[in-house]
Short mmCIF file of C-alpha atoms in Angstrom, two decimals:
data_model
loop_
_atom_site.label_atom_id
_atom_site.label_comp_id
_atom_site.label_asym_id
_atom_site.label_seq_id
_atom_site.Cartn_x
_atom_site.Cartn_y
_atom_site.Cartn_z
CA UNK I 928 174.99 48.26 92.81
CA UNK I 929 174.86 44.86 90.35
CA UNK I 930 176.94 44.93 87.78
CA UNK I 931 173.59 44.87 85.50
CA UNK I 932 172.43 47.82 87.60
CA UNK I 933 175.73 49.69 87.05
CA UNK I 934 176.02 48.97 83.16
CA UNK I 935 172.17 50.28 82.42
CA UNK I 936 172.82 53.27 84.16
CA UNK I 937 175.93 53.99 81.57
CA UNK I 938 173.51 53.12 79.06
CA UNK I 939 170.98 55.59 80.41
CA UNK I 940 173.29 58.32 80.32
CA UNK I 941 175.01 57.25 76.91
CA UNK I 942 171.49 57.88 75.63
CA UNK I 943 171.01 61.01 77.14
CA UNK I 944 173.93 62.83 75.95
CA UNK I 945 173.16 61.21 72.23
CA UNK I 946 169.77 63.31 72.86
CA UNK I 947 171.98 66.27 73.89
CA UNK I 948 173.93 66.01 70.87
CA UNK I 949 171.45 65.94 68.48
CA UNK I 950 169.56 68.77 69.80
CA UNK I 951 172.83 70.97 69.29
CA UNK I 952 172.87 69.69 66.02
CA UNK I 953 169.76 70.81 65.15
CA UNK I 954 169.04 73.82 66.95
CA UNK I 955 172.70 74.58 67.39
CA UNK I 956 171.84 76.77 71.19
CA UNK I 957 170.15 75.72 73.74
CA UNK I 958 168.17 78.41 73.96
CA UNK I 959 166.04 80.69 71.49
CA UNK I 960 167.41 84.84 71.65
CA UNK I 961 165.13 87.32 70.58
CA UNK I 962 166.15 87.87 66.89
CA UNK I 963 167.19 91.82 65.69
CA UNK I 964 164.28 93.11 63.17
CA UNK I 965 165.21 92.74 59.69
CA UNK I 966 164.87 95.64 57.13
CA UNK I 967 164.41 93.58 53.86
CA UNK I 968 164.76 96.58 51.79
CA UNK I 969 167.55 98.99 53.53
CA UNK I 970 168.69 100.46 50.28
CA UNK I 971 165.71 102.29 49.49
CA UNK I 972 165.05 102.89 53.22
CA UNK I 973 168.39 104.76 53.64
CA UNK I 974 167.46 106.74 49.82
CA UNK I 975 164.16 107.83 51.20
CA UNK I 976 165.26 110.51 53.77
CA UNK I 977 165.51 113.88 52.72
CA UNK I 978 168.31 115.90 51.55
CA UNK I 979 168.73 117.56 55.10
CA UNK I 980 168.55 114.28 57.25
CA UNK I 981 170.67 112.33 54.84
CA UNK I 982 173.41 114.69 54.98
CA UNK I 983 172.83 114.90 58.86
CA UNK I 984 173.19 110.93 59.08
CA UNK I 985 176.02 110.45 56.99
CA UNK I 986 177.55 114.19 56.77
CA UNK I 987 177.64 114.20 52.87
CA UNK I 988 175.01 114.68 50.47
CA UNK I 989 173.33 111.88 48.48
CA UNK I 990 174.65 112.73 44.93
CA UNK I 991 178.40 112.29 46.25
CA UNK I 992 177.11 109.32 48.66
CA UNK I 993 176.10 107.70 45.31
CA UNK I 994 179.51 108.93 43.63
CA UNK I 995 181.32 107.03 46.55
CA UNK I 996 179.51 104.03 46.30
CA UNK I 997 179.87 103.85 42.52
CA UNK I 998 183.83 104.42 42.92
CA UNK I 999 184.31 101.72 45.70
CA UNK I 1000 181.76 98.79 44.53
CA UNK I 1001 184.13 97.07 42.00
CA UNK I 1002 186.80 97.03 44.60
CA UNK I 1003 187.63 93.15 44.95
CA UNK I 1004 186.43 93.24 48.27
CA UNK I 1005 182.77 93.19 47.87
CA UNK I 1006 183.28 90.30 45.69
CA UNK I 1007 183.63 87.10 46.73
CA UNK I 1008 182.97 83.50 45.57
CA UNK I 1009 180.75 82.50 48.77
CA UNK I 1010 177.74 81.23 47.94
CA UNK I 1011 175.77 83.80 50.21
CA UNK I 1012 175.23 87.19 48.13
CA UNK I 1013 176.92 90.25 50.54
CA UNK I 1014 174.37 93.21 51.26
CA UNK I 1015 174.29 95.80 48.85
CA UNK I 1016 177.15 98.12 48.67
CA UNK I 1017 175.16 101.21 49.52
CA UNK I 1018 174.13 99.96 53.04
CA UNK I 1019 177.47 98.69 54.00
CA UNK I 1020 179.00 102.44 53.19
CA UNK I 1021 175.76 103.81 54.74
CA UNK I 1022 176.85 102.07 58.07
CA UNK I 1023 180.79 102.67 58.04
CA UNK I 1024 179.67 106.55 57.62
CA UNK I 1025 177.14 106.51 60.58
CA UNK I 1026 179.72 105.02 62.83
CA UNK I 1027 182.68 107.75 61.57
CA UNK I 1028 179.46 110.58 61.59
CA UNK I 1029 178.74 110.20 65.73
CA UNK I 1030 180.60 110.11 68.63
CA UNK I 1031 179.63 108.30 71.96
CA UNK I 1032 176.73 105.54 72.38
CA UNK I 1033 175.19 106.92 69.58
CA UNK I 1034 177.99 105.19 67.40
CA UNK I 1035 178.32 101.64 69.13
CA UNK I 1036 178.08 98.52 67.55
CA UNK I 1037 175.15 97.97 69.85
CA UNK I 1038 173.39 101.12 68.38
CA UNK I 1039 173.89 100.39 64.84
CA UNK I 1040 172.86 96.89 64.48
CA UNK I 1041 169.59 97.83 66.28
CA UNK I 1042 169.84 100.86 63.98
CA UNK I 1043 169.95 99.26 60.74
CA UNK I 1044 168.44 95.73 61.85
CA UNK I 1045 171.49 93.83 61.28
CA UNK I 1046 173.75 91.61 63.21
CA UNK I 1047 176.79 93.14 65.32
CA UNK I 1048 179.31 90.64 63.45
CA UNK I 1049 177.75 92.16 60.02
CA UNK I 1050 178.02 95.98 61.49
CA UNK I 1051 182.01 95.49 61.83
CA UNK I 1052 182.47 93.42 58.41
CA UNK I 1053 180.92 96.48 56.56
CA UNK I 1054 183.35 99.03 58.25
CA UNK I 1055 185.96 96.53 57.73
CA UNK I 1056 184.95 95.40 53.96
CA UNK I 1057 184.41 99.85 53.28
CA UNK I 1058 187.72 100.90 55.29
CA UNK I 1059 189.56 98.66 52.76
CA UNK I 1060 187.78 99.81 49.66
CA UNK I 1061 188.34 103.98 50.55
CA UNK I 1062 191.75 103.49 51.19
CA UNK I 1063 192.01 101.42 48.01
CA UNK I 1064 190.72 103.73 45.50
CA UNK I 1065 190.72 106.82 47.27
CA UNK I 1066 193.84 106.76 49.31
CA UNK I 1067 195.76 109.00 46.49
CA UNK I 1068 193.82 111.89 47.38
CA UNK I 1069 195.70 112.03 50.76
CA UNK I 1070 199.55 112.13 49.07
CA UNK I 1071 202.47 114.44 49.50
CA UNK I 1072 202.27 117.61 46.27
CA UNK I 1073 204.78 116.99 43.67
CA UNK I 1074 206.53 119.54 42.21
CA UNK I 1075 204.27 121.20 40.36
CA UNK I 1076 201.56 121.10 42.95
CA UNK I 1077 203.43 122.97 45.36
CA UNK I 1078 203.99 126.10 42.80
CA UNK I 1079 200.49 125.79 42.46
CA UNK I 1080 200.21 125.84 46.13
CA UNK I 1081 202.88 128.52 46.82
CA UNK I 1082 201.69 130.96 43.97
CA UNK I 1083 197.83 130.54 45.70
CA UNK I 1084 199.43 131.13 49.42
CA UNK I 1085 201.43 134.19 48.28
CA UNK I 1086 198.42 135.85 46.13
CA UNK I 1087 196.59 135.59 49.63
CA UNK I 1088 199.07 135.74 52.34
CA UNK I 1089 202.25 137.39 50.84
CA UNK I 1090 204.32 134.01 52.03
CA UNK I 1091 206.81 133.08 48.92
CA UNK I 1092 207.45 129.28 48.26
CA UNK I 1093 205.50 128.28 51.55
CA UNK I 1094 203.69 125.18 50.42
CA UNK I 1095 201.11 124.62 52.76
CA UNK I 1096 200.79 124.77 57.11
CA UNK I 1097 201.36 122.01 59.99
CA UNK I 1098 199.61 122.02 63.34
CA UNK I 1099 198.97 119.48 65.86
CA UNK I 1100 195.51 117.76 67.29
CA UNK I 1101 194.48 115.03 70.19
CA UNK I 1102 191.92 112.47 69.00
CA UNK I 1103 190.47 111.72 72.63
CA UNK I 1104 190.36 108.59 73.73
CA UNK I 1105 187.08 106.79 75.11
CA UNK I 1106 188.85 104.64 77.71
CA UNK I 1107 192.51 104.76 79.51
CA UNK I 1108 194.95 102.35 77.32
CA UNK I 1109 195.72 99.25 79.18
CA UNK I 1110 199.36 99.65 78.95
CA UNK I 1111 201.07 102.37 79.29
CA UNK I 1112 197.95 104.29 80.09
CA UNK I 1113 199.80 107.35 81.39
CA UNK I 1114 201.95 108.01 78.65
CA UNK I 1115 198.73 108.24 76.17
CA UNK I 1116 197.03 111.42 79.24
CA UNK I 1117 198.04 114.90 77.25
CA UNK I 1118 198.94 118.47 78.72
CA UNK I 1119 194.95 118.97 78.73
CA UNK I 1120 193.83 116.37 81.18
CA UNK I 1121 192.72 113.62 78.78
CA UNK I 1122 193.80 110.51 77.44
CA UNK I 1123 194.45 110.72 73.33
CA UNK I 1124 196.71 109.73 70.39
CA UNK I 1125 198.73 113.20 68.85
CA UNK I 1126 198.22 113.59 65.28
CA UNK I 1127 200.20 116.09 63.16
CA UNK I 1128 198.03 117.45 59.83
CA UNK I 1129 199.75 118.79 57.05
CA UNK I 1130 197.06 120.76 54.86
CA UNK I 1131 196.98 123.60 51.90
CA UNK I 1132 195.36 126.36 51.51
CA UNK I 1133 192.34 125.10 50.21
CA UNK I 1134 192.14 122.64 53.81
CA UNK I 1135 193.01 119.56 51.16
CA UNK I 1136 195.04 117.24 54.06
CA UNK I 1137 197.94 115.94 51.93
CA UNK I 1138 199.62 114.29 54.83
CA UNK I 1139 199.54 113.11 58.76
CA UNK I 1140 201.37 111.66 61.36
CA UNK I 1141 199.41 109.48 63.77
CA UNK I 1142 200.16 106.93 66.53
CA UNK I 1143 202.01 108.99 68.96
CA UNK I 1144 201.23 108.73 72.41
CA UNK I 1145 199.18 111.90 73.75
CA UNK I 1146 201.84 113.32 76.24
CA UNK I 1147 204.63 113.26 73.31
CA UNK I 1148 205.22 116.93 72.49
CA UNK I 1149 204.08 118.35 68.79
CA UNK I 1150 207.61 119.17 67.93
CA UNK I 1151 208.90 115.75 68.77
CA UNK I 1152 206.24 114.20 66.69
CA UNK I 1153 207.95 116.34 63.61
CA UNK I 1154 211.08 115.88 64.50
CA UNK I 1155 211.01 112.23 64.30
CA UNK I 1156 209.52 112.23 60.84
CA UNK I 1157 210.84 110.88 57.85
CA UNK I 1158 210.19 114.16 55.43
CA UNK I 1159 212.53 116.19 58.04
CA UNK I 1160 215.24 113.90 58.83
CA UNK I 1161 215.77 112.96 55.34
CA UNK I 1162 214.30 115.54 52.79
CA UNK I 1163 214.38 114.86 49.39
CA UNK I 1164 212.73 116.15 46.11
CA UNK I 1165 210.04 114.15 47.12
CA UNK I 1166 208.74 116.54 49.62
CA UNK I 1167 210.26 119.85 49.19
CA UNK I 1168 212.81 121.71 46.62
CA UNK I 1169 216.07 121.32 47.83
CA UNK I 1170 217.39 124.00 45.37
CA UNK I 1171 217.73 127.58 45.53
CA UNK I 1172 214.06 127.50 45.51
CA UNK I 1173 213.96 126.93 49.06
CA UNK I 1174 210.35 125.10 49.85
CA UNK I 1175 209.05 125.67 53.45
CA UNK I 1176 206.16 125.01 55.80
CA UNK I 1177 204.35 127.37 58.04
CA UNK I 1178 203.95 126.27 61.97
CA UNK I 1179 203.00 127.40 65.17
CA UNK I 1180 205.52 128.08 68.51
CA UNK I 1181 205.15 124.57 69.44
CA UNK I 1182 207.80 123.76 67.01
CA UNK I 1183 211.38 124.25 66.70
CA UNK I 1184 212.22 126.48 63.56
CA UNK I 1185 213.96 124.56 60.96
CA UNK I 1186 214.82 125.27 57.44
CA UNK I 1187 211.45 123.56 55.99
CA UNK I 1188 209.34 124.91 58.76
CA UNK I 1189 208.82 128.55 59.21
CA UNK I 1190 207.82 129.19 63.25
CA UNK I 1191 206.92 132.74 64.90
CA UNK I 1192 209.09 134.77 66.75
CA UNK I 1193 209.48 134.37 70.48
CA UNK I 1194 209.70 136.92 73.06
CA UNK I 1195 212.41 138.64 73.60
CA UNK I 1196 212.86 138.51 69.51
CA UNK I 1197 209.31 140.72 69.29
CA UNK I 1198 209.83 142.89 72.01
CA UNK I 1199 210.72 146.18 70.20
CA UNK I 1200 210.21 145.19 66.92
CA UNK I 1201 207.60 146.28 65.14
CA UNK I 1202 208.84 144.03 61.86
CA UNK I 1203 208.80 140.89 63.90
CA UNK I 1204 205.13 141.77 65.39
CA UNK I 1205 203.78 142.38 62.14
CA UNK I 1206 205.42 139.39 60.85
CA UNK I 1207 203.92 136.94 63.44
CA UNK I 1208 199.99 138.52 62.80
CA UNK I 1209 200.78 137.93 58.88
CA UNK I 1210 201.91 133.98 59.81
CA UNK I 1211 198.99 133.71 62.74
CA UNK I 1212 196.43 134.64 59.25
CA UNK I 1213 198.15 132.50 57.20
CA UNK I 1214 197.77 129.11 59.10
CA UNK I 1215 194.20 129.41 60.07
CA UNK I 1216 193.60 127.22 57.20
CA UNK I 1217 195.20 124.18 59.47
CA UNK I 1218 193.17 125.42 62.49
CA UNK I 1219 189.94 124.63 60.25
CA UNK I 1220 190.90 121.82 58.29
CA UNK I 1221 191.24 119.91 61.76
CA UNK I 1222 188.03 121.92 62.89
CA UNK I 1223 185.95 120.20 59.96
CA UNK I 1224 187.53 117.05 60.29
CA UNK I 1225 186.70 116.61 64.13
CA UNK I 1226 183.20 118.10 63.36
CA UNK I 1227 182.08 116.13 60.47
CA UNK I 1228 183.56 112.81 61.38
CA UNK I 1229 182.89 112.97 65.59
CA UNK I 1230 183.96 109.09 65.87
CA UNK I 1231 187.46 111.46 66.37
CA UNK I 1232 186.29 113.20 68.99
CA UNK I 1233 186.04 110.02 71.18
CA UNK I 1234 187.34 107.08 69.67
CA UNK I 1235 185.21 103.93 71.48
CA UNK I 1236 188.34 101.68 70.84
CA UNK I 1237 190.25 100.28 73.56
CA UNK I 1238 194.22 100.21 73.45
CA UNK I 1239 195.33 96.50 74.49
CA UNK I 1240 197.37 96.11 72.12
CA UNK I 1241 199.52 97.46 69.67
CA UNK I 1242 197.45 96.33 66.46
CA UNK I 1243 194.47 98.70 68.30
CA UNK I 1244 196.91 101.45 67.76
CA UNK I 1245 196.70 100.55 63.84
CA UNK I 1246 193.38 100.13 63.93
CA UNK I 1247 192.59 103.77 64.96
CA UNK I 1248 194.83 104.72 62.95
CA UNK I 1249 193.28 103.62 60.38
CA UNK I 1250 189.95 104.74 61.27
CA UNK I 1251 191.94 108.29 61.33
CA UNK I 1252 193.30 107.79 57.93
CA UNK I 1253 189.94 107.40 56.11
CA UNK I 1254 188.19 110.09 57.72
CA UNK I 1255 190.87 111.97 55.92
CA UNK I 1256 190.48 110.72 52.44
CA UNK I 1257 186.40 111.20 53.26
CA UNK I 1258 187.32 114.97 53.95
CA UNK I 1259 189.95 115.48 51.39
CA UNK I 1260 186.56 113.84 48.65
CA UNK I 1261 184.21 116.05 50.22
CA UNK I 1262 186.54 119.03 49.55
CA UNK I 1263 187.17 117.91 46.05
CA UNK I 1264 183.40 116.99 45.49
CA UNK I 1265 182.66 120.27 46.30
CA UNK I 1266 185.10 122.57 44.93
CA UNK I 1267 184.75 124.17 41.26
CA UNK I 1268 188.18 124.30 40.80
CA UNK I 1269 189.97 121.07 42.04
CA UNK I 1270 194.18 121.02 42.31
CA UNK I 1271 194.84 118.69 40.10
CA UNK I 1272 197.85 117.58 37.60
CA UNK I 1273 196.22 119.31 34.64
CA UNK I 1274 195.87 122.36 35.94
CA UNK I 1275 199.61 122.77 37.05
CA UNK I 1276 200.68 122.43 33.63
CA UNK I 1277 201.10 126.06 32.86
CA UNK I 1278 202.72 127.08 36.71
CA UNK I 1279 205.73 128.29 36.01
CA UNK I 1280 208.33 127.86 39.04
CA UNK I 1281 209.81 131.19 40.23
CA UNK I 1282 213.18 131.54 40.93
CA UNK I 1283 213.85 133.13 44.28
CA UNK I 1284 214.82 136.36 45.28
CA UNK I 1285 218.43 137.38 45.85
CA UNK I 1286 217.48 138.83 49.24
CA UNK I 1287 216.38 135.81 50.11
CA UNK I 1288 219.04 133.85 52.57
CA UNK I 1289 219.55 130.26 50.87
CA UNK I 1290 219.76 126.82 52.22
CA UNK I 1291 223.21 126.65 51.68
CA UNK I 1292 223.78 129.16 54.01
CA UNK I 1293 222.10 128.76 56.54
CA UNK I 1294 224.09 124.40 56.28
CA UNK I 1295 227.47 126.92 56.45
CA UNK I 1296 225.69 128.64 59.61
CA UNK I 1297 224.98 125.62 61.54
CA UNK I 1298 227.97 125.65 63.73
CA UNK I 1299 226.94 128.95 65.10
CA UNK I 1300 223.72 127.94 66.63
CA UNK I 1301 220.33 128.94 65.21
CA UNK I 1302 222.16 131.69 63.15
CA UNK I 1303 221.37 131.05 59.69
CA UNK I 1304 218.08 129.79 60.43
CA UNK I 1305 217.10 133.25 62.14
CA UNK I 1306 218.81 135.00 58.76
CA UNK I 1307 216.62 132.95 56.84
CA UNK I 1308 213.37 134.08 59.23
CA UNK I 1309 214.71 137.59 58.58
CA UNK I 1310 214.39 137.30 55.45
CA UNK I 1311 211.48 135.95 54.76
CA UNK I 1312 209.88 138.43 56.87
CA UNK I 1313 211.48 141.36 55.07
CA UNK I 1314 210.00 140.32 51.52
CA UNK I 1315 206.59 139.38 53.05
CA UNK I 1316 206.33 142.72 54.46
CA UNK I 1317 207.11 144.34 51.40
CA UNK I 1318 204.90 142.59 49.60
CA UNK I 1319 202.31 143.26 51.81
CA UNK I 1320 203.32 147.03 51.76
CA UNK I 1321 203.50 147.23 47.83
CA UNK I 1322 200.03 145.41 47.60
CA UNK I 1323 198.30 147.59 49.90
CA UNK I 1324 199.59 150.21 48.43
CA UNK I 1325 198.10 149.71 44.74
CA UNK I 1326 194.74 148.77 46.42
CA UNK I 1327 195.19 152.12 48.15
CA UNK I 1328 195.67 154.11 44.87
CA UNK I 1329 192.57 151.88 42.54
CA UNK I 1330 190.16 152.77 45.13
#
């Protein structure tokens, strides 16, 4: 080629890609997608359902819907100085609560930005923007009892299950996992044949959750999960009474008795005994209240039931566990929403704290029994069992004689 020839063909191609250029400037892709319908007027779209299909959609009914929108909209988060206007409040928490409401395809991105007629980037800002705001204002409904709480609590467990100074129960649960984790995979597959994340709920009697431990692998052991935990290795006022008062938790055999947790007897402790059998149907009626706290969780907010998140790393641990955390708080609201007679700090003003019973072996002795084994934690069991059974005894007596 001649140098002339050579030096218009740069030219040529100079222009070309200045056409190119400008075309991405304009129309920023090179080709058109088909655009997701737009619902100008979601708000009242969402409002317009009935009472039943609402509370089917978004497992709460529309008065406390509207209740949760008005407590999270001032949260800073839905405020911002951008010069584009966010959607309205109510349609953001309207999609975080259909994604926590359904499990499988039904709760996809995919799904609910054809759902709703929004884009998928806008689907995970509102979960993200609504995730901050619950756990904002609403995160002290999920807290450890104070003091006076867990009278409350303990005078309301023994009125109904004869247990003294037992403040509430603990019980294990697997949140499946969609997908095998990318690391570590086989460390997350459980004694049931699944992959999952164990999470340890710590409920009352009323099924208010007022603690959880979650991020532990599926294949790590209930007990462990416990064991590991702050409140046991280093209890304090802040969680139970470390006086003669003697504040305890009720559990199942999958963890180790300790002196704040209050397990069954084992074979061959309840072969023979009648006292020990009878104890262990008394504890068994006790903690059902754990059994359906987790049973409403999982069935109100299914995202639990197969969490569509996959584990590459470990801020996709956090992540479901925070998706975990505020389907708590959304339980614990429901529960308060809907109760006539919430636990609260004004109504623990008049519980007076009962001093325990004599019979009753102390915490001191069991600490002077710990270099013999389990013994002072099995005198403790003993007693506790004694006085629940005759409590129970004494109560069903009077019911016997009024009629």
């Amino acid at each position: 080629l001649s140098p002339s020839s050579a030096a218009s063909d740069v030219y040529k191609r100079q222009d070309d890609l200045c056409d190119i250029l400008a075309g991405i400037e304009e129309h920023r892709v090179f080709e058109a997608k088909d655009s997701i319908p737009k619902i100008s007027v979601l708000r009242q779209y969402i409002l317009k359902w009935s009472d039943e299909e609402f509370k089917k959609l978004f497992r709460m009914e529309k008065h406390n819907f509207e209740n949760l929108v008005g407590i999270i909209k001032n949260n800073s988060v839905f405020h911002s100085n951008s010069l584009c206007l966010q959607m309205d409040v109510h349609v953001q928490l309207a999609v975080t609560l259909k994604r926590l409401s359904h499990d499988g395809t039904a709760n996809s991105v995919d799904q609910l930005s054809m759902y709703f007629g929004i884009s998928k980037g806008s689907v995970t800002e509102y979960i993200r923007r609504c995730f901050i705001a619950i756990t904002e204002e609403l995160g002290h409904l999920v807290q450890w009892p104070d003091k006076e709480q867990r009278a409350l609590t303990s005078k309301s467990i023994k009125s109904k299950y004869y247990f003294r100074k037992c403040i509430g129960y603990v019980d294990g649960t697997h949140f499946r996992l969609s997908q095998r984790p990318t690391v570590d995979g086989e460390t997350y597959y459980n004694r049931k044949g699944f992959y999952s994340l164990n999470c340890q709920i710590f409920c009352d009697e009323r099924k208010i959750i007022f603690g959880l431990l979650s991020g532990q692998a599926g294949s790590v052991a209930d007990s462990t999960c416990v064991n590991n935990s702050t409140f046991l290795r280093n209890p304090d006022e802040a969680y139970f009474s470390i006086d003669s008062t003697h504040e305890y938790l009720i559990a199942d055999s999958g963890y180790a008795l300790h002196p704040y947790m209050l397990t069954p007897y084992r074979r061959p402790q309840i072969v023979n005994s009648e006292d020990n059998q009878d104890f262990n149907i008394l504890r068994s009626s006790a903690r059902v209240a754990v059994e359906n706290a987790i049973g409403v969780l999982k069935g109100r907010w299914r995202f639990l039931k197969n969490i569509p998140i996959q584990l590459n790393r470990p801020e996709d641990v956090e992540k479901i566990d925070e998706s975990i955390y505020v389907c708590v708080i959304l339980h614990n609201y429901l529960i308060v929403m809907s109760d006539a007679t919430p636990i609260d700090r004004e109504d623990t003003q008049d519980v007076v704290v009962e001093e325990s019973d004599p019979e009753v072996v102390q915490l001191a002795d069991i600490e002077r029994d710990s270099t013999r084994g389990n013994t002072g934690l099995n005198r403790w069991r003993n007693s506790v069992r004694d006085m629940l059974i005759a409590d129970f005894v004494e109560d069903y007596s009077r019911r016997a004689i009024d009629g």
